[in-house]
Amino acid sequence: MARLTKRQKQVNSLPRKRGCFVPQKEIQEVTEMQEEFISRAHEIGEVVNMKKRVYTKTSRTTIWRQNKKRKDQEKDAKEKKKDILLDAKTSSDDETLTTMSLPSPLSQAIIQNPTSMLSLSQPAQVITQSPTSHIDTSSLYRRLEEVSRQCAITKSSKASVPTYDYLRLLSISKFIRLLLNGKGKMDASKQIAQAVWNKGEYMARCIRKWGDHYLQTGELLTDQQGKHKKLTALSDDNDFSISCQLWLQQQKPESHSPGALKIYIEKTLFPMLEHFKKDTISESTCQNYMQMWGYKYDERRKGIYYDGHERSDVVMYRKE
């Protein structure tokens, strides 16, 4: 491209307006107007900044906090509603069962003096046909009193006691009441499973299990959910642990590595121990086992020699 001439540079440096030359006077007027507009804009901006701003609570954090608070309130309301319904159901069931579960004068007489009532034929038939004939009635009443007391304590301290345990105690209480009322274990457990848990046969079986355990021990059965191992670790086997540790002791320090232990386990130990159904083991697992057995990753250093290690008596002692 050809270089511009001096005249072309002068023409290009002149300001233009719609492709025409503009006088210098108009250019000064335009620049003055621009400066005036800029100064007015600054004044308006300062006035706006001087006005006190009003917080309208529309920030993203505030909206998130308000929504979270509303959801928590709805959740608390649902839980309170469930508790109210459960308490109402419990109180209504207790009112219907209280008169039926209280010991009658006849049952009190049987508890105090069972031999005096054997002469009567009809009460004897009732006792033998009762589904709870193999259970001491006095112990049933005692357990009922204990579980009712625990239910009251648990209900007053729901914050520290899980709701699941409270419902289990409530189910045991109803179960004992129905047994004292003369119902069988199957019918009583099914009725409680449907009324309290809204469940079927499996929950009825659990209620019978809880009730039998409470009648025998007076304690609530410990929940075993998540407390049993699905798999057993290789390190739990004594033969495996002893064999690996003996092999590591026989090796040189530079051979104490997870990779070498992995090769030994896969090629020697697994074929020798036939009760293991595994063929491979990961290097990271070997590293974890070595750390568990007291090995740690460290730099190998030379031994420290003390003065006098080459004396004749010291050499003789080492040879002995």
Coordinates of C-alpha atoms in Angstrom, one line a residue:
M1 CA 0.0 0.0 0.0
A2 CA 1.4 3.4 -1.0
R3 CA 2.4 5.8 1.7
L4 CA 0.0 8.8 2.4
T5 CA 1.1 12.2 1.3
K6 CA 1.4 15.2 3.6
R7 CA -1.8 16.7 2.2
Q8 CA -3.7 13.4 2.7
K9 CA -2.6 13.3 6.3
Q10 CA -3.7 16.9 6.9
V11 CA -7.1 16.1 5.4
N12 CA -7.5 13.0 7.5
S13 CA -6.6 14.9 10.7
L14 CA -9.4 17.5 10.2
P15 CA -12.7 16.7 12.0
R16 CA -15.6 16.0 9.7
K17 CA -19.4 16.2 9.9
R18 CA -21.3 14.0 7.5
G19 CA -18.4 13.8 5.2
C20 CA -17.9 17.6 5.0
F21 CA -15.3 19.9 6.5
V22 CA -16.5 21.6 9.8
P23 CA -15.4 25.0 11.0
Q24 CA -13.4 25.3 14.2
K25 CA -16.1 27.4 15.8
E26 CA -18.7 24.7 15.6
I27 CA -16.3 22.2 17.0
Q28 CA -15.8 24.4 20.1
E29 CA -19.5 24.8 20.6
V30 CA -20.0 21.0 20.4
T31 CA -17.2 20.4 22.9
E32 CA -18.7 23.1 25.3
M33 CA -22.1 21.4 25.1
Q34 CA -20.6 18.0 25.8
E35 CA -18.8 19.4 28.9
E36 CA -22.0 21.1 30.1
F37 CA -24.0 17.8 29.8
I38 CA -21.2 15.9 31.6
S39 CA -21.2 18.4 34.5
R40 CA -25.0 18.2 34.8
A41 CA -24.9 14.4 34.8
H42 CA -22.4 14.5 37.6
E43 CA -24.6 16.9 39.6
I44 CA -27.6 14.7 39.1
G45 CA -25.6 11.6 40.1
E46 CA -24.4 13.3 43.3
V47 CA -28.0 14.2 44.2
V48 CA -29.2 10.7 43.6
N49 CA -26.3 9.3 45.8
M50 CA -27.2 11.8 48.6
K51 CA -30.7 10.4 48.8
K52 CA -31.3 7.7 51.5
R53 CA -31.7 4.3 50.0
V54 CA -34.6 2.1 51.2
Y55 CA -34.0 -1.7 51.6
T56 CA -36.9 -3.6 50.0
K57 CA -35.9 -7.0 51.2
T58 CA -35.6 -8.4 47.8
S59 CA -32.0 -9.7 47.8
R60 CA -31.3 -13.3 46.9
T61 CA -30.0 -14.2 50.3
T62 CA -33.1 -12.8 52.0
I63 CA -35.5 -14.6 49.7
W64 CA -33.6 -17.9 50.3
R65 CA -33.7 -17.3 54.1
Q66 CA -37.4 -16.5 54.0
N67 CA -38.2 -19.6 52.0
K68 CA -36.2 -21.8 54.3
K69 CA -38.0 -20.4 57.3
R70 CA -41.3 -21.0 55.7
K71 CA -40.4 -24.6 54.8
D72 CA -39.2 -25.2 58.4
Q73 CA -42.5 -23.9 59.8
E74 CA -44.5 -26.1 57.5
K75 CA -42.4 -29.1 58.5
D76 CA -42.9 -28.3 62.2
A77 CA -46.6 -27.9 61.7
K78 CA -46.9 -31.3 60.0
E79 CA -44.9 -33.0 62.8
K80 CA -47.1 -31.3 65.5
K81 CA -50.2 -32.4 63.6
K82 CA -48.9 -36.0 63.5
D83 CA -48.2 -35.8 67.3
I84 CA -51.6 -34.4 68.0
L85 CA -53.3 -37.2 65.9
L86 CA -51.2 -39.9 67.6
D87 CA -51.9 -38.5 71.1
A88 CA -55.6 -38.4 70.3
K89 CA -55.6 -41.9 69.0
T90 CA -53.6 -43.1 72.0
S91 CA -55.9 -41.4 74.5
S92 CA -59.0 -42.8 72.8
D93 CA -57.5 -46.3 72.8
D94 CA -56.4 -46.0 76.4
E95 CA -59.9 -44.9 77.4
T96 CA -61.5 -47.9 75.7
L97 CA -58.9 -50.4 77.1
T98 CA -58.6 -49.0 80.6
T99 CA -61.8 -50.4 81.9
M100 CA -61.2 -53.7 80.2
S101 CA -57.6 -54.0 81.3
L102 CA -58.1 -53.2 84.9
P103 CA -58.1 -56.3 87.1
S104 CA -61.6 -57.3 88.2
P105 CA -62.3 -58.6 91.7
L106 CA -62.3 -62.1 90.4
S107 CA -58.9 -61.8 88.7
Q108 CA -57.5 -60.1 91.9
A109 CA -58.7 -63.0 93.9
I110 CA -57.2 -65.5 91.5
I111 CA -53.8 -63.6 91.7
Q112 CA -53.8 -63.5 95.5
N113 CA -55.1 -67.0 96.1
P114 CA -55.2 -69.1 92.9
T115 CA -55.9 -72.5 94.7
S116 CA -59.1 -71.2 96.3
M117 CA -60.8 -70.8 92.9
L118 CA -60.0 -74.2 91.5
S119 CA -63.2 -75.7 93.0
L120 CA -65.2 -73.5 90.6
S121 CA -65.6 -75.2 87.3
Q122 CA -66.5 -72.2 85.1
P123 CA -63.6 -69.9 86.1
A124 CA -61.2 -72.8 85.7
Q125 CA -62.4 -73.3 82.1
V126 CA -61.9 -69.5 81.4
I127 CA -58.3 -69.7 82.8
T128 CA -57.4 -72.7 80.8
Q129 CA -58.9 -71.3 77.6
S130 CA -57.3 -67.9 77.9
P131 CA -54.5 -67.1 75.4
T132 CA -52.3 -65.8 78.2
S133 CA -52.7 -68.8 80.5
H134 CA -49.0 -69.6 80.3
I135 CA -48.1 -66.1 81.4
D136 CA -48.4 -64.9 85.0
T137 CA -51.2 -62.3 85.1
S138 CA -49.5 -60.4 87.9
S139 CA -46.3 -60.1 85.8
L140 CA -48.4 -58.8 82.9
Y141 CA -49.8 -56.1 85.1
R142 CA -46.4 -55.2 86.4
R143 CA -44.9 -55.0 82.9
L144 CA -47.9 -52.9 81.8
E145 CA -47.3 -50.4 84.6
E146 CA -43.5 -50.3 83.7
V147 CA -44.1 -49.7 80.0
S148 CA -46.8 -47.1 80.7
R149 CA -44.4 -45.2 82.9
Q150 CA -41.7 -45.4 80.2
C151 CA -44.2 -44.2 77.6
A152 CA -45.0 -41.2 79.8
I153 CA -41.3 -40.3 80.3
T154 CA -40.5 -40.8 76.6
K155 CA -43.5 -38.7 75.6
S156 CA -42.3 -35.8 77.8
S157 CA -38.8 -35.9 76.4
K158 CA -39.4 -36.5 72.7
A159 CA -36.5 -34.2 71.8
S160 CA -33.9 -36.7 73.1
V161 CA -35.7 -40.0 72.5
P162 CA -36.3 -41.2 68.9
T163 CA -39.9 -41.4 67.8
Y164 CA -39.3 -44.9 66.7
D165 CA -38.6 -46.1 70.2
Y166 CA -41.6 -44.2 71.6
L167 CA -43.9 -45.9 69.0
R168 CA -42.4 -49.3 70.0
L169 CA -43.1 -48.7 73.7
L170 CA -46.6 -47.6 72.8
S171 CA -47.1 -50.7 70.7
I172 CA -45.9 -52.9 73.6
S173 CA -48.2 -51.2 76.0
K174 CA -51.2 -51.7 73.7
F175 CA -50.1 -55.3 73.1
I176 CA -50.1 -56.1 76.9
R177 CA -53.4 -54.4 77.4
L178 CA -55.0 -56.5 74.6
L179 CA -53.5 -59.7 76.1
L180 CA -55.1 -58.8 79.5
N181 CA -58.3 -58.1 77.7
G182 CA -58.3 -61.8 76.5
K183 CA -57.2 -61.4 72.9
G184 CA -54.7 -63.7 71.3
K185 CA -51.2 -62.5 70.3
M186 CA -51.9 -62.8 66.6
D187 CA -55.0 -60.7 66.6
A188 CA -53.6 -58.2 69.1
S189 CA -50.4 -57.6 67.1
K190 CA -52.3 -57.3 63.8
Q191 CA -54.7 -54.8 65.3
I192 CA -51.8 -52.7 66.7
A193 CA -49.8 -52.9 63.5
Q194 CA -52.8 -51.5 61.6
A195 CA -53.8 -48.8 64.1
V196 CA -50.4 -47.4 65.1
W197 CA -48.1 -48.2 62.2
N198 CA -50.5 -48.7 59.3
K199 CA -48.6 -51.8 58.4
G200 CA -49.4 -55.5 57.9
E201 CA -48.1 -58.9 58.8
Y202 CA -44.4 -58.1 59.1
M203 CA -45.0 -55.3 61.6
A204 CA -47.3 -57.6 63.6
R205 CA -44.5 -60.1 63.8
C206 CA -42.2 -57.4 65.0
I207 CA -44.7 -56.3 67.7
R208 CA -45.0 -59.9 69.0
K209 CA -41.2 -60.1 69.1
W210 CA -40.9 -56.8 71.0
G211 CA -43.7 -57.8 73.4
D212 CA -42.2 -61.2 74.2
H213 CA -38.7 -59.7 74.8
Y214 CA -40.2 -57.0 77.1
L215 CA -42.2 -59.5 79.1
Q216 CA -39.1 -61.6 79.7
T217 CA -36.5 -58.9 80.4
G218 CA -38.5 -55.7 81.1
E219 CA -36.4 -53.9 78.6
L220 CA -36.9 -52.6 75.0
L221 CA -35.4 -54.8 72.4
T222 CA -32.3 -53.2 70.9
D223 CA -32.7 -52.2 67.3
Q224 CA -30.1 -54.1 65.2
Q225 CA -30.5 -52.0 62.0
G226 CA -27.1 -51.2 60.7
K227 CA -25.2 -53.0 63.4
H228 CA -24.2 -56.2 61.7
K229 CA -21.4 -56.7 59.2
K230 CA -22.2 -57.5 55.6
L231 CA -18.7 -58.7 54.8
T232 CA -15.7 -60.0 56.8
A233 CA -12.3 -58.5 56.3
L234 CA -9.3 -60.7 55.5
S235 CA -7.4 -59.2 58.4
D236 CA -10.0 -60.7 60.8
D237 CA -8.7 -64.2 60.0
N238 CA -5.8 -65.2 62.3
D239 CA -4.1 -67.5 59.8
F240 CA -4.1 -64.8 57.2
S241 CA -2.7 -62.1 59.5
I242 CA 0.0 -64.3 61.1
S243 CA 1.2 -65.7 57.7
C244 CA 1.5 -62.2 56.3
Q245 CA 3.3 -60.8 59.3
L246 CA 5.8 -63.7 59.4
W247 CA 6.5 -63.3 55.7
L248 CA 7.1 -59.5 56.2
Q249 CA 9.5 -60.2 59.0
Q250 CA 11.6 -62.6 56.9
Q251 CA 12.0 -60.1 54.1
K252 CA 14.6 -57.4 53.7
P253 CA 13.6 -53.8 54.5
E254 CA 13.6 -52.9 50.8
S255 CA 11.1 -55.7 50.1
H256 CA 8.6 -54.3 52.7
S257 CA 6.2 -52.8 50.1
P258 CA 2.4 -53.3 49.4
G259 CA 3.2 -54.5 45.9
A260 CA 5.5 -57.3 47.2
L261 CA 2.8 -58.3 49.8
K262 CA 0.2 -58.3 47.1
I263 CA 2.2 -60.8 45.0
Y264 CA 2.8 -63.0 48.0
I265 CA -0.9 -63.1 49.0
E266 CA -2.1 -63.8 45.5
K267 CA 0.4 -66.4 44.5
T268 CA 1.2 -68.2 47.8
L269 CA -1.3 -67.4 50.5
F270 CA -4.6 -67.7 48.7
P271 CA -3.9 -71.1 47.2
M272 CA -2.6 -72.3 50.6
L273 CA -5.7 -71.1 52.5
E274 CA -8.5 -72.8 50.7
H275 CA -11.4 -71.3 52.7
F276 CA -10.9 -68.0 51.0
K277 CA -12.9 -67.6 47.7
K278 CA -10.8 -64.7 46.5
D279 CA -8.0 -64.7 43.9
T280 CA -6.9 -61.0 43.9
I281 CA -6.3 -58.3 46.4
S282 CA -5.7 -54.6 45.7
E283 CA -2.4 -52.9 46.6
S284 CA -4.2 -50.2 48.6
T285 CA -5.7 -52.9 50.8
C286 CA -2.3 -54.4 51.4
Q287 CA -1.0 -50.9 52.3
N288 CA -3.9 -50.5 54.8
Y289 CA -3.1 -53.9 56.4
M290 CA 0.6 -53.0 56.7
Q291 CA -0.2 -49.8 58.5
M292 CA -2.6 -51.7 60.8
W293 CA 0.3 -54.2 61.6
G294 CA 2.6 -51.4 62.6
Y295 CA 4.5 -50.6 59.3
K296 CA 4.9 -47.1 58.1
Y297 CA 6.4 -45.5 55.0
D298 CA 9.8 -44.1 55.8
E299 CA 13.2 -43.3 54.1
R300 CA 15.8 -46.0 54.6
R301 CA 18.9 -44.6 56.4
K302 CA 22.3 -46.0 57.0
G303 CA 23.1 -47.4 60.5
I304 CA 24.9 -45.4 63.1
Y305 CA 28.3 -46.6 64.1
Y306 CA 29.8 -45.8 67.5
D307 CA 33.4 -45.6 68.6
G308 CA 34.8 -49.0 69.7
H309 CA 32.6 -51.2 67.5
E310 CA 35.7 -52.8 66.1
R311 CA 37.3 -53.7 69.4
S312 CA 38.2 -57.3 69.9
D313 CA 35.8 -57.9 72.8
V314 CA 33.0 -56.3 70.8
V315 CA 33.7 -58.4 67.8
M316 CA 33.8 -61.5 69.9
Y317 CA 30.5 -60.6 71.6
R318 CA 28.8 -60.2 68.2
K319 CA 30.1 -63.5 67.0
E320 CA 28.8 -65.2 70.1

